[in-house]
Short mmCIF file of C-alpha atoms (C1' of nucleotides) in Angstrom, two decimals:
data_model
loop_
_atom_site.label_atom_id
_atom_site.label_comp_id
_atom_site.label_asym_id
_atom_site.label_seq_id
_atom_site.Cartn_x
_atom_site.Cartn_y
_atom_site.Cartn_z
CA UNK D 1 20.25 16.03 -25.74
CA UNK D 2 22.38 14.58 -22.75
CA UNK D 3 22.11 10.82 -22.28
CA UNK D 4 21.82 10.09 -18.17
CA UNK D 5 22.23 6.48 -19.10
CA UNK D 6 19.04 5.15 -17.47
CA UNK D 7 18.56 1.76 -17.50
CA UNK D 8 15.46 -0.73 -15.99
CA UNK D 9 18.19 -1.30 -13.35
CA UNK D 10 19.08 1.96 -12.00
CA UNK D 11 15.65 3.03 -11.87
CA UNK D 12 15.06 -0.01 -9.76
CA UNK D 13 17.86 0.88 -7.35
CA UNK D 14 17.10 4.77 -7.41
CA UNK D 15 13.59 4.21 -6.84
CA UNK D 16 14.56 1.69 -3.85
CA UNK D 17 16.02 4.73 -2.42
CA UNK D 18 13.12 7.15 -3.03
CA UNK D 19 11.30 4.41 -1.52
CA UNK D 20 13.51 4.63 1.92
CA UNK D 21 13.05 8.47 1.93
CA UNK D 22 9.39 9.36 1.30
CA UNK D 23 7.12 5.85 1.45
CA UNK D 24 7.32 2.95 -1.07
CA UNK D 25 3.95 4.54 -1.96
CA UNK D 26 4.98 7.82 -2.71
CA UNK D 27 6.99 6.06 -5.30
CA UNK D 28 6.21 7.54 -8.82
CA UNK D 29 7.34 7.88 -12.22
CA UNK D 30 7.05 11.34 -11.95
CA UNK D 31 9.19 11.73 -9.02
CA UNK D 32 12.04 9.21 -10.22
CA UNK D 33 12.02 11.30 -13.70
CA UNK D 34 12.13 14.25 -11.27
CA UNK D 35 15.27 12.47 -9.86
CA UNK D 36 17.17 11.53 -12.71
CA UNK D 37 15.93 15.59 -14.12
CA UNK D 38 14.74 13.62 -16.86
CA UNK D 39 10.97 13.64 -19.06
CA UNK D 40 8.55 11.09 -17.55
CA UNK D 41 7.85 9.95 -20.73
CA UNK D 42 12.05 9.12 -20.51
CA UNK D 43 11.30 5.99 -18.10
CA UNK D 44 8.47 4.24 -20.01
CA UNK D 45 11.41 2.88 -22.48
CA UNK D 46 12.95 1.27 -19.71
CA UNK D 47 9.96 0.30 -17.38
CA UNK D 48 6.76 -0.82 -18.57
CA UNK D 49 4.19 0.98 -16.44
CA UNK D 50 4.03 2.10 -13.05
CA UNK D 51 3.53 -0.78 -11.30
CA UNK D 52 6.18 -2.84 -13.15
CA UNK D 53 8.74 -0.53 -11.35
CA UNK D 54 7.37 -1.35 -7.94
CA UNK D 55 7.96 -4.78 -9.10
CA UNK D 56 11.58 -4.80 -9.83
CA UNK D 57 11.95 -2.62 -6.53
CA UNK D 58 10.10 -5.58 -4.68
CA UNK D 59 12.47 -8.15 -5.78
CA UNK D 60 15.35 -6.00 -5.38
CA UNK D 61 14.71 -5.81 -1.72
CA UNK D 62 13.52 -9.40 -1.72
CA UNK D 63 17.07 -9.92 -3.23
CA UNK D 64 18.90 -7.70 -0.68
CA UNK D 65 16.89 -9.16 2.22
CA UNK D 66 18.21 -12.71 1.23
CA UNK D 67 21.77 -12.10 0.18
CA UNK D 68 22.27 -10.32 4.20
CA UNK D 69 19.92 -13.45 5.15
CA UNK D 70 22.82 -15.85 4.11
CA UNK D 71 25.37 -13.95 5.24
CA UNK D 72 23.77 -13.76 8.89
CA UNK D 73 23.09 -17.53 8.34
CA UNK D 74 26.99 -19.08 7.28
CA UNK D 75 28.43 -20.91 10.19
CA UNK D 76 25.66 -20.33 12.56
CA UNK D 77 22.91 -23.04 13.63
CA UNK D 78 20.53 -23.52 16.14
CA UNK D 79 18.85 -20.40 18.05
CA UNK D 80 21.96 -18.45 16.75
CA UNK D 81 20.94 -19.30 13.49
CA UNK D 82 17.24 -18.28 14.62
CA UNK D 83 18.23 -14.78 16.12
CA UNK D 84 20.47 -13.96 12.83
CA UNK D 85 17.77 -14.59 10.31
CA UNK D 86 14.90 -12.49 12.36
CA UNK D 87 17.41 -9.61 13.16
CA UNK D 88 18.46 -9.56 9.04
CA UNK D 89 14.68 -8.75 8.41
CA UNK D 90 13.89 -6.35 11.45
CA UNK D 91 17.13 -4.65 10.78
CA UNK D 92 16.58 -4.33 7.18
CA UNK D 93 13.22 -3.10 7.91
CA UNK D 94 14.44 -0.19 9.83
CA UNK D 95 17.35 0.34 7.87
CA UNK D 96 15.24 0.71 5.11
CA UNK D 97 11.41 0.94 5.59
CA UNK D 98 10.87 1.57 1.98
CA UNK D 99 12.45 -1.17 0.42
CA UNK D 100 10.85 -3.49 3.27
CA UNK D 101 7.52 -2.34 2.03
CA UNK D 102 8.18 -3.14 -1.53
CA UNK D 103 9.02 -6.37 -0.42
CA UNK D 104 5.99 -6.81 0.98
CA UNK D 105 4.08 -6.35 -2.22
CA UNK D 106 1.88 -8.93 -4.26
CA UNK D 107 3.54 -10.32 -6.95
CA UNK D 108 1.96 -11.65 -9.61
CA UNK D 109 3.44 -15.34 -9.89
CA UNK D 110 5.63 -14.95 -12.34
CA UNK D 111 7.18 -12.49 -10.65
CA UNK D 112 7.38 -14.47 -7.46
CA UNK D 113 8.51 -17.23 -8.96
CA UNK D 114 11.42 -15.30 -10.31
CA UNK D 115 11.92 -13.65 -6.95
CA UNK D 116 14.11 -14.62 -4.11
CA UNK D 117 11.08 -15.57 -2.21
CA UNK D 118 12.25 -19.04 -2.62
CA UNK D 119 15.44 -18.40 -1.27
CA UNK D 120 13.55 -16.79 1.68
CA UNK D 121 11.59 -20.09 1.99
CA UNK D 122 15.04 -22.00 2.23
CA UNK D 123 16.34 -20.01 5.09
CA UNK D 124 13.68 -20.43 7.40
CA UNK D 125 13.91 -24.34 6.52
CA UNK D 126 17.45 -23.90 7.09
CA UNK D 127 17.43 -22.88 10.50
CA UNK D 128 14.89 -25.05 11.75
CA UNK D 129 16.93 -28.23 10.66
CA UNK D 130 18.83 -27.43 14.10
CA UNK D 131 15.35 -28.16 15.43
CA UNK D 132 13.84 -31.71 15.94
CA UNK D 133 11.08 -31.52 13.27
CA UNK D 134 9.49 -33.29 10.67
CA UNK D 135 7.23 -32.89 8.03
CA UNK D 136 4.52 -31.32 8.22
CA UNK D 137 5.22 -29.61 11.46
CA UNK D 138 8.55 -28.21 9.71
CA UNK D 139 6.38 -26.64 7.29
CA UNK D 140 4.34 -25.36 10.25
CA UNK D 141 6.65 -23.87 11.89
CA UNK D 142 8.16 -22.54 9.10
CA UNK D 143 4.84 -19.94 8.87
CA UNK D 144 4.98 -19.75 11.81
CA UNK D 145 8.46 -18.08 11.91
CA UNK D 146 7.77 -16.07 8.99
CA UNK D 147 4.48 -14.49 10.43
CA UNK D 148 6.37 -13.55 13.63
CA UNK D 149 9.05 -11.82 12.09
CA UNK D 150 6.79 -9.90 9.06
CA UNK D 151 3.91 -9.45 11.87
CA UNK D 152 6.45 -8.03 14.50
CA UNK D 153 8.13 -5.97 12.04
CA UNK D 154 5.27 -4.16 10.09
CA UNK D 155 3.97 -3.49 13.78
CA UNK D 156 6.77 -1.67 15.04
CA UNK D 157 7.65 0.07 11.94
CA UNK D 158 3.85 1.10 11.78
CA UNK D 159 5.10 2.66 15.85
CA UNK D 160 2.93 -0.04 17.82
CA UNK D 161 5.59 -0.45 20.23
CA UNK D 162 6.42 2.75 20.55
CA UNK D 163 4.77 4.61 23.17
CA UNK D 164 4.43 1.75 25.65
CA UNK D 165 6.93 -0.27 27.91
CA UNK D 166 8.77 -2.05 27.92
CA UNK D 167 10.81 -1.09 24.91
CA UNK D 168 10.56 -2.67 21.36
CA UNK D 169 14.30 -4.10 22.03
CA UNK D 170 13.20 -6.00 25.51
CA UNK D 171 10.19 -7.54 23.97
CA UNK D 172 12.13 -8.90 20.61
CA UNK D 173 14.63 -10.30 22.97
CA UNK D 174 12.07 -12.50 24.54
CA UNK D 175 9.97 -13.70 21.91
CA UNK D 176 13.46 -14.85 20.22
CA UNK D 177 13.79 -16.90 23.40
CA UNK D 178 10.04 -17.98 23.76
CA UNK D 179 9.99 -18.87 19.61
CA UNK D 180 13.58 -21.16 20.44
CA UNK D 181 11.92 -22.80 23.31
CA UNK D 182 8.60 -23.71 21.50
CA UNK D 183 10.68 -25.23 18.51
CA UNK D 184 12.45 -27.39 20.75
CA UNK D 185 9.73 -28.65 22.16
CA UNK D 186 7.19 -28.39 19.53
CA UNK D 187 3.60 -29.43 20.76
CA UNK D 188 2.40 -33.24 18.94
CA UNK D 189 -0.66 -33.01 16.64
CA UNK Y 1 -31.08 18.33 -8.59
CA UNK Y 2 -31.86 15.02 -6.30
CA UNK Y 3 -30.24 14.75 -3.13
CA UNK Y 4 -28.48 11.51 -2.62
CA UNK Y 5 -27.94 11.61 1.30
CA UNK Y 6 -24.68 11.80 1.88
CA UNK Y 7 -22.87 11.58 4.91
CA UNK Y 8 -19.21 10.83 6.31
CA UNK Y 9 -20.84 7.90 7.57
CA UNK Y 10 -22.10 6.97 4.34
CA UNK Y 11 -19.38 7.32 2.69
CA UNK Y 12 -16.81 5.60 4.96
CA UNK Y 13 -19.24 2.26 4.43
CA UNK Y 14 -19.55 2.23 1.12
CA UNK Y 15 -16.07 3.07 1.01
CA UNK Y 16 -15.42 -0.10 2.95
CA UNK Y 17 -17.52 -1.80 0.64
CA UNK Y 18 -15.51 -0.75 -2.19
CA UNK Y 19 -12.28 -1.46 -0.35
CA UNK Y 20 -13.77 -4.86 -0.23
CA UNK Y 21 -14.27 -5.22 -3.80
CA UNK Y 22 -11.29 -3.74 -5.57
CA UNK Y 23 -8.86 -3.27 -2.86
CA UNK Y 24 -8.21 -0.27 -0.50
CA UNK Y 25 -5.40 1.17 -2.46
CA UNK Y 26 -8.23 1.34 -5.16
CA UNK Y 27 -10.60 3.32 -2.67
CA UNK Y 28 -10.24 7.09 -4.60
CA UNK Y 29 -12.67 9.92 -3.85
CA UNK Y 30 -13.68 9.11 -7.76
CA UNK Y 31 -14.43 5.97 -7.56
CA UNK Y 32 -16.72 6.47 -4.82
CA UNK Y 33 -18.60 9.73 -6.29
CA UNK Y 34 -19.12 7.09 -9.71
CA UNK Y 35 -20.81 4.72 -7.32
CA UNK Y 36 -23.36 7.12 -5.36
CA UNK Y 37 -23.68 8.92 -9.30
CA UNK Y 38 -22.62 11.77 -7.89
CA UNK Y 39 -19.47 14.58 -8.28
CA UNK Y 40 -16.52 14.49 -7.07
CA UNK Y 41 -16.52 17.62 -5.61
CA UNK Y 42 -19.83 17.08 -3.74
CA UNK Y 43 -17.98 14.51 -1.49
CA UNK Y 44 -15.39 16.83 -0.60
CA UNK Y 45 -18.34 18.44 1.04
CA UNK Y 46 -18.41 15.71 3.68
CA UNK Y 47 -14.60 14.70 3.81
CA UNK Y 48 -12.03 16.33 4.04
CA UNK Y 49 -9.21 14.74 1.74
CA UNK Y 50 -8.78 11.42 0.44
CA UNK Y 51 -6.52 10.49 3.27
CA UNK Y 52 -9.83 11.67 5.62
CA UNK Y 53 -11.48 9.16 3.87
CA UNK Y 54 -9.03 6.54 4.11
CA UNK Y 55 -8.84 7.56 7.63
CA UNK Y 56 -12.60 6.71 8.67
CA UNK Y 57 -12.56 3.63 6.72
CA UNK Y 58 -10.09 2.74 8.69
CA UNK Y 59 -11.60 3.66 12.14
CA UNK Y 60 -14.99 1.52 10.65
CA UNK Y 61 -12.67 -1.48 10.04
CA UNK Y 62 -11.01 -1.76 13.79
CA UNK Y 63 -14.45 -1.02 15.39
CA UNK Y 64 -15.97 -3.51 13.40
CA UNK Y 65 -13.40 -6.19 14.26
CA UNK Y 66 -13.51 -5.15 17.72
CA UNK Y 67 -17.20 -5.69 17.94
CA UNK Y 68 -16.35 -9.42 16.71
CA UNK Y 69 -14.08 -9.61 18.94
CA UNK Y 70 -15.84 -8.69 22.01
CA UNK Y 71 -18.69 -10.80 20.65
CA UNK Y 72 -16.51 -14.01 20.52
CA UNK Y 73 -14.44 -13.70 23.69
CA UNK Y 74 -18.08 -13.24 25.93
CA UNK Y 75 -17.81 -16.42 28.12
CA UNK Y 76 -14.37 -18.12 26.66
CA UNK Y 77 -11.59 -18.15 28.58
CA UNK Y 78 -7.90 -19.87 28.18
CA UNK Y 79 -6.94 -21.62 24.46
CA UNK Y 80 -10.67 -21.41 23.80
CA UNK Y 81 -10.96 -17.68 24.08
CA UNK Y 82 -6.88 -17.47 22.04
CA UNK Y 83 -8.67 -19.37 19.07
CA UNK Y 84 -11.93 -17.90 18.94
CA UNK Y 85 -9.84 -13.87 19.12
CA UNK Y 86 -7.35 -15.27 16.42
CA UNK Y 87 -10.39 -16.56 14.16
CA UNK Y 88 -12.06 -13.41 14.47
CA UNK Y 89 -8.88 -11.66 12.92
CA UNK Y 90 -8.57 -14.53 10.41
CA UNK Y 91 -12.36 -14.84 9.35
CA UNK Y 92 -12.39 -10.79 9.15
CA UNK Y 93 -9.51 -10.65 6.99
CA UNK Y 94 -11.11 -12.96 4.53
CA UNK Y 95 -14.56 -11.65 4.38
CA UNK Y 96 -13.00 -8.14 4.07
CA UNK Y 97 -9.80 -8.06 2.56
CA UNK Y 98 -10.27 -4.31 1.72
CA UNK Y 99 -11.44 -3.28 5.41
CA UNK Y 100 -8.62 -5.37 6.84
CA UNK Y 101 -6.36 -3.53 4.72
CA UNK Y 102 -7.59 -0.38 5.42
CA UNK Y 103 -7.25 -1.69 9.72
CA UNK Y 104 -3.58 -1.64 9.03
CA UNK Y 105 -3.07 2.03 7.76
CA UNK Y 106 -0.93 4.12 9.60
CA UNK Y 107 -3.01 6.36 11.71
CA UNK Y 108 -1.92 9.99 12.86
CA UNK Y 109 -1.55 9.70 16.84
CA UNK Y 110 -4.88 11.87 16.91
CA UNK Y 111 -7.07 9.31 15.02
CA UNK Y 112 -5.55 6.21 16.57
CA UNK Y 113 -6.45 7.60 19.91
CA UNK Y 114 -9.54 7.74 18.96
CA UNK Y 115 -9.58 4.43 17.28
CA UNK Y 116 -10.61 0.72 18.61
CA UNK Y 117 -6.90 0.48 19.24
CA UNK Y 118 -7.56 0.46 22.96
CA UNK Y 119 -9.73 -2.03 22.62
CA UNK Y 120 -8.02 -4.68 20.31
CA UNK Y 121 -5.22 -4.43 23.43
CA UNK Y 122 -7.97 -4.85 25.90
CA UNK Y 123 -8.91 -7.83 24.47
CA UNK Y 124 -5.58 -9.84 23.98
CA UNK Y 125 -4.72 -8.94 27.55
CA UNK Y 126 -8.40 -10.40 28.51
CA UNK Y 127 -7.07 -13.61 26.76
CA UNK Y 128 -3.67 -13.57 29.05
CA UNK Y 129 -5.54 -13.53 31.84
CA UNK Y 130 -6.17 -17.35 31.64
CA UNK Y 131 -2.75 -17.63 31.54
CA UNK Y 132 -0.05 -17.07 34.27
CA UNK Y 133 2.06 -14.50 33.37
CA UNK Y 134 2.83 -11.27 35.26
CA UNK Y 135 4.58 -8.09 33.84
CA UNK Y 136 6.64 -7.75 31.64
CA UNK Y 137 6.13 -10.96 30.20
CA UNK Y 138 1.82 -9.89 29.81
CA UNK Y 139 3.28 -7.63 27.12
CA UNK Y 140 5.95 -9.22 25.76
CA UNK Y 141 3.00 -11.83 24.89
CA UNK Y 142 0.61 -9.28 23.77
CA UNK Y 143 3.36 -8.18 21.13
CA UNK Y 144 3.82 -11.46 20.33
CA UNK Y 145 -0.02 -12.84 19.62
CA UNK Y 146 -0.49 -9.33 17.94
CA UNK Y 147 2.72 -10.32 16.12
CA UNK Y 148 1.53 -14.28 14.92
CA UNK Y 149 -2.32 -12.71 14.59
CA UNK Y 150 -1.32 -10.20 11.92
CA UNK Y 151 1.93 -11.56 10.22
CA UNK Y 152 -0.34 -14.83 9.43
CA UNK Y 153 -3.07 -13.48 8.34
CA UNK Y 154 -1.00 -10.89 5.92
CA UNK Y 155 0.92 -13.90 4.71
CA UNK Y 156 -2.32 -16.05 4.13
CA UNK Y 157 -4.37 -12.78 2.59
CA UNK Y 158 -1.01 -12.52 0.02
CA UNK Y 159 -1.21 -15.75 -1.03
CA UNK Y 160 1.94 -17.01 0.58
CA UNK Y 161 0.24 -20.26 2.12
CA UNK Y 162 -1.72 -21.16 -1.94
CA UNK Y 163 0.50 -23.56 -4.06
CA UNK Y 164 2.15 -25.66 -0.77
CA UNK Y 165 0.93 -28.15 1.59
CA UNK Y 166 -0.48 -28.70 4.46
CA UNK Y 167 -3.16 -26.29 3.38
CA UNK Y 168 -3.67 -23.11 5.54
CA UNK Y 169 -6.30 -24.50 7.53
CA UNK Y 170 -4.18 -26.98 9.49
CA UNK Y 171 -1.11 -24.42 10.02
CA UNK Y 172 -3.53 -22.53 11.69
CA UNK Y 173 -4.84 -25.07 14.06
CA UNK Y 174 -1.14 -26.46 14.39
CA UNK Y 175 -0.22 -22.53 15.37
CA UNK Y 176 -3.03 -22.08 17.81
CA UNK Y 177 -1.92 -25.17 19.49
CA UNK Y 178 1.78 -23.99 19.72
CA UNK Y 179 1.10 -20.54 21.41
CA UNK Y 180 -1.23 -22.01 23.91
CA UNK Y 181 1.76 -24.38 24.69
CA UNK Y 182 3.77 -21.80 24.71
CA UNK Y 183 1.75 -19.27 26.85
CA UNK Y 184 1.58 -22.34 29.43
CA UNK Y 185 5.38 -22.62 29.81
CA UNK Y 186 6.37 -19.10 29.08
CA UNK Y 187 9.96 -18.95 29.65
CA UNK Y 188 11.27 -17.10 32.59
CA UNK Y 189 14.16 -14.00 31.34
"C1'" DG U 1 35.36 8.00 -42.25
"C1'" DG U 2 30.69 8.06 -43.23
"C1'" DG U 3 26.14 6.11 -44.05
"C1'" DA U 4 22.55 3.10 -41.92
"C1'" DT U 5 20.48 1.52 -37.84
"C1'" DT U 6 19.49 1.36 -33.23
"C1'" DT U 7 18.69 3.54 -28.99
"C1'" DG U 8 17.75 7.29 -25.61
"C1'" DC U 9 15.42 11.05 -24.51
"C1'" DC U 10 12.30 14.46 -26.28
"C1'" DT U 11 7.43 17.03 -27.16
"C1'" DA U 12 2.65 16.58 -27.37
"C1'" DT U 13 -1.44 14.79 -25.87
"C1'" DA U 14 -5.21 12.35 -23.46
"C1'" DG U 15 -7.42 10.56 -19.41
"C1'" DC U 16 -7.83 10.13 -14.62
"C1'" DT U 17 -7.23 11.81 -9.74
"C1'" DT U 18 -7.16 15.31 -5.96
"C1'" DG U 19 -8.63 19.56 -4.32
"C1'" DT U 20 -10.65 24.54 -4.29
"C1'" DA U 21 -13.93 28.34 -5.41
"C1'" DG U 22 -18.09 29.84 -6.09
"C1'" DG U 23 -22.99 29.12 -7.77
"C1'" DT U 24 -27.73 27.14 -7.61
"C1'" DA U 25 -31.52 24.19 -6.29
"C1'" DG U 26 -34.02 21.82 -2.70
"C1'" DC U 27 -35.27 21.14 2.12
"C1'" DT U 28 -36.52 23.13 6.86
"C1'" DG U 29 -38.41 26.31 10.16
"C1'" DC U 30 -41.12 29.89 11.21
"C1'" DG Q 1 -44.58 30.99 1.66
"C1'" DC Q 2 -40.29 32.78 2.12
"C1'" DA Q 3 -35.51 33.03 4.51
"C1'" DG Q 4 -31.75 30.66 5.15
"C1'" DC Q 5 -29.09 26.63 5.29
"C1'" DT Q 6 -27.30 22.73 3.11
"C1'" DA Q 7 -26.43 19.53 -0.59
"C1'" DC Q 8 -24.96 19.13 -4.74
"C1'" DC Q 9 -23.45 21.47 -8.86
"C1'" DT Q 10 -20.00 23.59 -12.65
"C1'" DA Q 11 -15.52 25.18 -13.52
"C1'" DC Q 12 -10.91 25.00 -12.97
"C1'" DA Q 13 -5.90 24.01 -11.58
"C1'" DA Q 14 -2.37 20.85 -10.83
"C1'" DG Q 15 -0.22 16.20 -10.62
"C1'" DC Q 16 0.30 11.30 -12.25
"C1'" DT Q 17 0.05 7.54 -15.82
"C1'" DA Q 18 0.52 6.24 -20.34
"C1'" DT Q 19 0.96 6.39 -25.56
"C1'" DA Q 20 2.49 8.20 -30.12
"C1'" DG Q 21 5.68 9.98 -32.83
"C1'" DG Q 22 10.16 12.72 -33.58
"C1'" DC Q 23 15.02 13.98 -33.40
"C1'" DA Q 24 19.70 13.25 -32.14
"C1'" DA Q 25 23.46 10.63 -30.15
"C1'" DA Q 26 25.69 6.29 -30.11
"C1'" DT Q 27 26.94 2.23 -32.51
"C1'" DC Q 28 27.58 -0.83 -36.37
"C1'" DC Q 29 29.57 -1.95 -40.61
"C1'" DC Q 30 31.87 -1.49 -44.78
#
DNA sequence: GGGATTTGCCTATAGCTTGTAGGTAGCTGC
DNA sequence: GCAGCTACCTACAAGCTATAGGCAAATCCC
C-alpha cells in the first residue's frame, strides 16, 4: 500500500493545474484521485468535501494573483503603477484561466477573510495614492478599477473580443490610458 | 398517465426560475423533472443534454435583458440613455441572479449567433452615438462600458461591495458620472 | 528493537446526476 | 372509433460525492 504523500496542499496546487487544463468546473475529486492514481475516497482525509477543495484552489490563485500583484507594483507609481497591476490580472488570467476562475468564486466569509482579497483591496488603494483622491471617491474609484479589470478580463477570456477589430491588445491599451486620464481628473460629486 | 405539457420553452423558464432560486450551477435536469413531478428521462425528450438546457436558459436570459434594454433606451439619449442601459444590467442582475448567471455562460459560436448578442452591442453603440467618438475609439468604448457594466455588477452580485462604505448605491451613481465624463473627453491615441 | 499509536490509503456502499433504450398510454385526425 | 404520433414511462449504465470501517505503513517511545 504505496503512500503518494497527499496532503490538503498538493491537492490544492494539483487541482489548480487541472483547473488550467480542463475548466475550474471540470474540477473533481474524482479526476484529482484519477491524477494522483489514487481511491477517491483517498482525498476526503485531506479535503473536506468537494467544494472545500475549490476553496483552497480559490485562495491559492487569490494568493498567486497578489504575490505577482506586488511584485508588478515595487518601485512603480502613478499610471505605471496602474498598467502593472491590470496587466498582473489579465496576464494571469490567460496564463491560467483556471486558476482565474477559482478566484472568482464566492467565498464564504471566513474564507474571504482569510484570503488575500484584502491584499487585493490594498493594491488598488495603492496605486491610486499617485492619484489626487480622497475619501470616498478613493473608494469609488477603487470599484471602479476592480470592475474594469475583472469585467474586461472574464470578457475576453469568455472570446468577446475575439472575432471583431480592433484587436483585444489595441483596445486594453486605450482604456489603460482613458482609466489614467479619468483618475486624474476625477469628476466632483 | 397525465400529460404535463412540456416543452423546450417550458422548460428553459422554469429553468430560469429555478436558476433564480438556487443558483444556475444548481439548474440539473433533476431538479427540474422534481419540480414539473415528472421523470427525468421524459425531459430528455425535449432537450437535448443538460448543457442544451443550460444553453436556452441562457438565450432566455440575454433576450430578456435585451427587451429591457430596448425598452429603457426608447427616447434617452447621452448620460441619460448610459444610466438607464447600465441600470437595466444592474436591476436585472438583482432580480435574477440565476438568469444573469446563466447570460454569462460561454456559448458555442452557433448559439451565440443566434443569441441577443447582436443586440446588447447594438445598444451600447446606440448610447455612443450621443457622444463624439469615431472608430476605433466607438469600440474601444463599447469594450470598455461592457467592461464597467459587467465587472460591477459581478462584483456587487458576489458580495464584494457588502461590509464597506459608501454603500453600492452611491459607487454606482459616482461611476455613471465618471464614464459620462470620460466619454465627453475621450482621450485622443 | 519492538510494541503502541497515529496516519494514509484502502474497500464497500449509498445516493444523486446524466444519458440511452425501449415500452405504453393518451391525444389527434380522419 | 381506430391508426398513428407523441408524451411520458420503466429500466438501466456510468460517473461523482460522501461516509463508514479496515488494514498497513510510518512514527513514537521506552
Amino acid at each position: 500500500m504505496a503512500r503518494v504523500g497527499l496532503t490538503a496542499e498538493r491537492l490544492a496546487r494539483a487541482g489548480a493545474e487541472l483547473a488550467d487544463e480542463v475548466g475550474f468546473d471540470q474540477v473533481t475529486v474524482s479526476a484529482l484521485a484519477r491524477r494522483f492514481d489514487v481511491k477517491v475516497a483517498s482525498l476526503y482525509s485531506h479535503v473536506k468535501s468537494s467544494q472545500d477543495l475549490r476553496t483552497r484552489i480559490a485562495l491559492l490563485a487569490l494568493e498567486e494573483m497578489a504575490d505577482r500583484g506586488a511584485a508588478a507594483l515595487a518601485g512603480r507609481a502613478g499610471k505605471d503603477a496602474l498598467a502593472a497591476l491590470a496587466n498582473v490580472y489579465r496576464d494571469y488570467a490567460r496564463e491560467h484561466p483556471g486558476r482565474y476562475a477559482a478566484a472568482r468564486l464566492r467565498l464564504d466569509p471566513e474564507a474571504a477573510a482569510a484570503s488575500a482579497g484584502g491584499r487585493h483591496a490594498h493594491m488598488t488603494r495603492a496605486i491610486l495614492r499617485g492619484y489626487d483622491l480622497t475619501e470616498p471617491d478613493q473608494t469609488h474609484a477603487v470599484r471602479l478599477l476592480g470592475s474594469v479589470f475583472h469585467g474586461y478580463v472574464s470578457l475576453e477570456l469568455g472570446g468577446g473580443f475575439d472575432h471583431s477589430a480592433p484587436d483585444s491588445e489595441e483596445t486594453w491599451t486605450r482604456i489603460l490610458d482613458a482609466l489614467d486620464a479619468l483618475l486624474r481628473s476625477w469628476p466632483a460629486a
